[in-house]
Amino acid sequence: QAKDSGRGHHQFSTPGVADDAMASLQLQRELHTAIAENQFVLHYQPVVHVADGALAGFEALVRWQHPTRGLLAPSEFIAFAETHGFISHVGRWVMREACRQLKAWHDAGLPRVPVAVNLSAFEFRQRDVASEIAAVLAETGLPPQLLEVELTETVLMQQSEQVLQTLQSIKALGVGIAIDDFGTGYSSLSYLKRYPLDKLKIDRSFVMDTPGDSDDVAIVTAIVELGRSLKLRTVAEGVEQPQQLALLGQLRCDLAQGYGIARPMDAAQTQAWLEQQR
Ligand code: C2E
Ligand code: MG
Ligand code: MG
Ligand code: MG
């Protein structure tokens, strides 16, 4: 039997592998085109002050306007872009476009609120992020105080001198640093005192079942308290219900973001939304 599998039908026993390889090559080609032809778009999700609902800023979220498959969410291409060497291109475009757009809105007299850009751990390791950010700020003219980067705990897990230096360089530019999806990484809390951070974004998974789930209420309460003690602002992600916002108000969480407040919107919708705020 083992002899048989050496040739003949053996090569057909795992058809998925060839299919996957083809699909991967196809997607790589498409991403290449997407970068060359600028098929990415940014959506912007408002972040508001819990206390009074006032606009505090936006998070820029990338989408891929695929020529045949429609508008693709980051979950459909970011991880792939990372493993196949495209993420720097995508990431640079996102950073530049977010800064350019915010500056244009400010110049048009719209509220001068900051924008947050997500940086994956991969981007953070691969690139001289701080100099790239400095270059984009210089090129677009966006004041550094109006830019923030969101990093996940994965970035901070590596206790390297280089991580510290990069964070310090970003901070020195005047750019804010937020920890995204806080509480979901497998990291110790020691990085919170080691690194120059500004914000903790409480992961949606802890927020979504509040106020009904008392364990989640306990976790959100603890993170808000931790943030307060460490002088970090806290942002609740994924706020969908008024009762969640009420709880966050009681806990004195600083900021909130979620479908219950506003969904991510394309640039035109965001601009209209901003004009209404004025
Ligand atoms: P994230 O940074 O944690 O962004 C929040 C995600 O939660 C967004 O999904 C947003 O649309 C979604 N969201 C916001 N409010 C709610 C809510 O109330 N309910 C629910 N169910 N979801 C909500 P999105 O845009 O699909 O992005 C997913 C992830 O992809 C982001 O998570 C971020 O990690 C990554 N990502 C997005 N844009 C970029 C980018 O430009 N560069 C990199 N490296 N990663 C990005
Ligand atoms: Mg984020
Ligand atoms: Mg998040
Ligand atoms: Mg998330």
Coordinates of C-alpha atoms and ligand atoms in Angstrom, one line a residue:
Q1 CA 0.0 0.0 0.0
A2 CA 2.8 2.4 0.9
K3 CA 4.4 1.5 -2.4
D4 CA 1.3 2.5 -4.3
S5 CA 1.2 5.9 -2.8
G6 CA 4.6 6.7 -4.2
R7 CA 3.1 7.5 -7.5
G8 CA -0.1 7.3 -9.4
H9 CA -3.0 8.7 -7.3
H10 CA -0.7 10.0 -4.5
Q11 CA -0.2 13.3 -6.1
F12 CA -4.0 13.9 -6.2
S13 CA -4.5 12.9 -2.5
T14 CA -4.2 16.5 -1.3
P15 CA -6.0 18.6 -4.0
G16 CA -6.5 21.5 -1.5
V17 CA -2.8 22.3 -1.5
A18 CA -2.6 23.1 -5.1
D19 CA -5.8 25.1 -4.9
D20 CA -4.6 27.1 -1.9
A21 CA -1.3 27.8 -3.7
M22 CA -3.2 29.0 -6.8
A23 CA -5.5 31.2 -4.6
S24 CA -2.6 32.6 -2.8
L25 CA -0.8 33.5 -6.0
Q26 CA -4.0 35.1 -7.3
L27 CA -4.4 37.1 -4.2
Q28 CA -0.8 38.2 -4.3
R29 CA -1.2 39.4 -7.9
E30 CA -4.4 41.2 -6.9
L31 CA -2.8 42.9 -4.0
H32 CA 0.1 44.0 -6.2
T33 CA -2.4 45.6 -8.5
A34 CA -4.4 47.1 -5.6
I35 CA -1.2 48.9 -4.4
A36 CA -0.3 50.0 -7.9
E37 CA -3.8 51.2 -8.7
N38 CA -4.7 52.5 -5.3
Q39 CA -7.7 50.4 -4.6
F40 CA -7.7 51.0 -0.9
V41 CA -10.1 53.3 0.9
L42 CA -10.3 54.6 4.5
H43 CA -13.3 54.6 6.6
Y44 CA -13.5 56.7 9.7
Q45 CA -15.2 55.8 13.0
P46 CA -15.9 58.6 15.5
V47 CA -14.7 58.3 19.0
V48 CA -16.6 60.4 21.6
H49 CA -16.2 61.6 25.1
V50 CA -18.4 59.5 27.4
A51 CA -19.2 62.4 29.7
D52 CA -20.9 64.6 27.1
G53 CA -20.9 62.8 23.8
A54 CA -18.7 65.4 22.2
L55 CA -16.5 64.2 19.3
A56 CA -13.0 63.3 20.4
G57 CA -11.5 62.0 17.2
F58 CA -11.6 59.3 14.5
E59 CA -10.1 55.9 14.0
A60 CA -9.0 55.3 10.4
L61 CA -10.0 51.7 9.2
V62 CA -8.7 50.4 5.9
R63 CA -10.9 48.6 3.3
W64 CA -10.0 47.2 -0.1
Q65 CA -12.3 48.2 -3.0
H66 CA -11.8 45.0 -4.9
P67 CA -12.6 45.1 -8.6
T68 CA -14.8 42.1 -8.5
R69 CA -15.4 41.1 -4.9
G70 CA -16.6 44.4 -3.6
L71 CA -15.5 46.2 -0.5
L72 CA -13.3 43.9 1.6
A73 CA -12.8 44.2 5.3
P74 CA -9.3 44.2 6.8
S75 CA -9.8 40.6 8.1
E76 CA -9.8 39.5 4.5
F77 CA -6.5 40.9 3.5
I78 CA -4.3 42.4 6.3
A79 CA -2.9 39.1 7.7
F80 CA -2.3 38.0 4.2
A81 CA -0.6 41.2 3.3
E82 CA 1.6 40.8 6.4
T83 CA 2.8 37.3 5.5
H84 CA 3.4 38.1 1.9
G85 CA 5.3 41.3 2.2
F86 CA 2.7 43.8 1.2
I87 CA 1.9 45.3 4.6
S88 CA 4.5 48.1 4.4
H89 CA 2.9 49.4 1.2
V90 CA -0.6 49.2 2.6
G91 CA 0.5 50.7 5.9
R92 CA 2.3 53.6 4.4
W93 CA -0.7 54.4 2.2
V94 CA -3.0 54.3 5.2
M95 CA -0.8 56.7 7.3
R96 CA -0.4 59.2 4.5
E97 CA -4.1 59.1 3.4
A98 CA -5.3 59.5 7.0
C99 CA -3.0 62.5 7.6
R100 CA -3.8 64.1 4.3
Q101 CA -7.6 63.7 4.8
L102 CA -7.6 65.1 8.3
K103 CA -5.5 68.0 7.3
A104 CA -7.9 68.8 4.4
W105 CA -10.8 68.7 6.8
H106 CA -9.1 71.0 9.2
D107 CA -8.2 73.4 6.4
A108 CA -11.8 73.4 5.4
G109 CA -12.7 74.6 8.9
L110 CA -14.1 71.4 10.2
P111 CA -13.4 70.4 13.9
R112 CA -9.7 69.9 14.5
V113 CA -9.9 66.4 16.0
P114 CA -7.2 63.8 15.9
V115 CA -7.1 60.6 13.8
A116 CA -5.8 57.2 15.0
V117 CA -4.0 54.8 12.6
N118 CA -3.6 51.1 13.3
L119 CA -0.1 49.7 13.0
S120 CA 0.3 45.9 13.0
A121 CA 3.1 44.3 15.0
F122 CA 4.6 43.3 11.7
E123 CA 4.8 46.8 10.5
F124 CA 6.2 47.9 13.8
R125 CA 9.1 45.4 13.5
Q126 CA 9.8 45.8 9.9
R127 CA 10.0 49.5 9.4
D128 CA 11.6 52.5 10.7
V129 CA 8.1 53.6 11.7
A130 CA 9.1 56.8 13.6
S131 CA 10.9 58.3 10.7
E132 CA 8.2 57.3 8.3
I133 CA 5.6 59.0 10.5
A134 CA 7.8 62.1 10.8
A135 CA 8.1 62.2 7.0
V136 CA 4.3 61.9 6.5
L137 CA 3.6 64.6 9.0
A138 CA 6.0 66.9 7.3
E139 CA 4.6 66.1 3.9
T140 CA 0.9 66.5 4.8
G141 CA 1.3 69.3 7.4
L142 CA -0.8 67.6 10.0
P143 CA 0.2 68.7 13.5
P144 CA 1.7 65.7 15.3
Q145 CA -0.7 66.2 18.2
L146 CA -3.5 65.3 15.9
L147 CA -2.1 61.8 15.1
E148 CA -2.2 58.7 17.2
V149 CA -1.0 55.2 16.5
E150 CA -2.8 52.1 17.8
L151 CA -0.6 49.1 18.6
T152 CA -1.6 45.7 20.0
E153 CA -0.1 44.1 23.0
T154 CA 1.8 41.7 20.7
V155 CA 4.1 44.6 19.8
L156 CA 4.9 45.3 23.5
M157 CA 5.3 41.7 24.5
Q158 CA 8.8 41.7 23.0
Q159 CA 10.8 43.3 25.7
S160 CA 13.4 44.8 23.4
E161 CA 15.4 47.9 23.6
Q162 CA 14.3 48.6 20.0
V163 CA 10.6 48.6 20.9
L164 CA 11.3 51.1 23.6
Q165 CA 13.3 53.3 21.4
T166 CA 10.7 53.3 18.6
L167 CA 8.0 54.1 21.0
Q168 CA 10.1 56.9 22.5
S169 CA 10.8 58.3 19.0
I170 CA 7.1 58.3 18.1
K171 CA 6.3 59.9 21.4
A172 CA 9.0 62.5 20.9
L173 CA 7.3 63.6 17.6
G174 CA 4.3 64.5 19.7
V175 CA 2.2 61.6 18.3
G176 CA 0.0 59.7 20.7
I177 CA 0.2 56.0 21.4
A178 CA -2.8 53.8 22.2
I179 CA -2.9 50.1 23.1
D180 CA -5.6 48.4 21.0
D181 CA -7.7 45.5 22.1
F182 CA -6.4 45.8 25.6
G183 CA -6.7 42.7 27.7
T184 CA -6.6 40.2 24.9
G185 CA -2.9 39.8 24.5
Y186 CA -0.8 37.3 26.5
S187 CA 1.4 39.8 28.1
S188 CA 2.4 41.0 31.5
L189 CA 1.3 44.3 32.7
S190 CA 4.9 45.5 33.3
Y191 CA 5.0 47.1 29.9
L192 CA 2.5 49.7 31.0
K193 CA 5.1 51.3 33.1
R194 CA 8.0 50.7 30.8
Y195 CA 6.6 52.3 27.7
P196 CA 5.3 55.9 27.0
L197 CA 1.7 55.2 26.4
D198 CA -1.4 57.5 26.3
K199 CA -4.4 55.3 26.0
L200 CA -5.9 51.9 26.7
K201 CA -8.6 50.7 24.3
I202 CA -10.7 48.2 26.1
D203 CA -11.4 45.3 23.8
R204 CA -14.9 44.9 22.5
S205 CA -15.1 41.4 23.9
F206 CA -15.2 42.8 27.4
V207 CA -17.7 45.5 26.6
M208 CA -20.2 43.7 24.5
D209 CA -21.9 41.7 27.3
T210 CA -22.0 44.6 29.8
P211 CA -23.9 45.6 31.8
G212 CA -25.6 42.2 32.1
D213 CA -22.5 40.1 32.6
S214 CA -21.1 40.9 36.0
D215 CA -17.7 39.4 35.2
D216 CA -17.3 41.7 32.2
V217 CA -18.4 44.6 34.3
A218 CA -15.7 43.7 36.8
I219 CA -13.1 43.6 34.0
V220 CA -14.1 46.8 32.4
T221 CA -14.2 48.5 35.9
A222 CA -10.7 47.2 36.6
I223 CA -9.3 48.4 33.3
V224 CA -10.8 51.9 33.7
E225 CA -9.4 52.1 37.3
L226 CA -6.0 50.9 36.1
G227 CA -6.0 53.5 33.4
R228 CA -6.9 56.2 35.8
S229 CA -4.1 55.2 38.3
L230 CA -1.5 55.1 35.5
K231 CA -2.8 58.4 34.0
L232 CA -3.8 56.7 30.7
R233 CA -7.0 57.6 29.0
T234 CA -9.4 54.7 28.6
V235 CA -11.5 54.1 25.5
A236 CA -14.3 51.5 25.4
E237 CA -14.5 49.7 22.0
G238 CA -17.6 48.2 20.5
V239 CA -20.2 50.2 22.4
E240 CA -23.6 49.2 20.9
Q241 CA -26.1 49.8 23.6
P242 CA -27.2 52.9 25.6
Q243 CA -26.9 50.9 28.8
Q244 CA -23.2 50.2 28.0
L245 CA -22.6 53.9 27.6
A246 CA -24.4 54.6 30.9
L247 CA -22.2 52.1 32.7
L248 CA -19.1 53.7 31.1
G249 CA -20.3 57.0 32.4
Q250 CA -20.7 55.7 35.9
L251 CA -17.2 54.2 35.7
R252 CA -15.9 57.5 34.4
C253 CA -14.3 55.8 31.3
D254 CA -13.0 58.7 29.2
L255 CA -14.0 57.8 25.6
A256 CA -16.2 55.4 23.7
Q257 CA -16.5 54.0 20.2
G258 CA -18.9 51.7 18.6
Y259 CA -21.8 51.0 16.3
G260 CA -24.2 52.4 19.0
I261 CA -22.5 55.8 18.6
A262 CA -21.5 55.8 15.0
R263 CA -20.4 53.2 12.4
P264 CA -17.2 53.6 10.4
M265 CA -18.1 55.8 7.4
D266 CA -16.4 56.6 4.1
A267 CA -14.7 59.9 3.7
A268 CA -17.8 61.6 2.1
Q269 CA -20.1 60.4 4.9
T270 CA -17.6 61.4 7.5
Q271 CA -17.3 64.8 6.1
A272 CA -21.1 65.3 6.1
W273 CA -21.2 64.0 9.7
L274 CA -18.5 66.5 10.7
E275 CA -20.3 69.3 9.0
Q276 CA -23.4 68.5 11.1
Q277 CA -21.3 68.5 14.3
R278 CA -20.2 72.0 13.6
Ligands
C2E1 P1 -9.5 47.5 15.6 O1 -8.4 48.4 15.4 O2 -9.8 46.9 17.0 O3 -10.8 48.2 15.0 C1 -12.1 48.1 15.5 C2 -12.9 47.2 14.7 O4 -14.2 47.0 15.3 C3 -13.3 47.7 13.3 O5 -13.4 46.6 12.4 C4 -14.6 48.4 13.5 O6 -15.4 48.5 12.4 C5 -15.2 47.3 14.5 N1 -16.3 47.9 15.3 C6 -16.3 49.2 15.8 N2 -17.4 49.3 16.6 C7 -18.0 48.1 16.6 C8 -19.2 47.7 17.3 O7 -19.9 48.4 18.0 N3 -19.5 46.3 17.1 C9 -18.8 45.5 16.3 N4 -19.2 44.3 16.2 N5 -17.6 45.9 15.7 C10 -17.3 47.2 15.9 P2 -12.7 46.6 11.0 O8 -12.7 47.9 10.4 O9 -13.2 45.4 10.3 O10 -11.1 46.3 11.4 C11 -10.8 45.1 12.0 C12 -9.3 45.2 12.4 O11 -8.4 45.3 11.3 C13 -9.0 46.4 13.3 O12 -9.4 46.2 14.6 C14 -7.5 46.5 13.1 O13 -6.8 45.6 14.0 C15 -7.3 46.0 11.7 N6 -7.1 47.2 10.8 C16 -8.1 48.0 10.3 N7 -7.5 49.0 9.6 C17 -6.1 48.7 9.6 C18 -5.0 49.4 9.0 O14 -5.1 50.4 8.3 N8 -3.8 48.8 9.3 C19 -3.6 47.7 10.0 N9 -2.4 47.2 10.2 N10 -4.7 47.1 10.6 C20 -5.9 47.6 10.4
MG2 MG -7.7 50.0 16.3
MG3 MG -9.5 47.5 18.8
MG4 MG -10.2 44.8 17.6

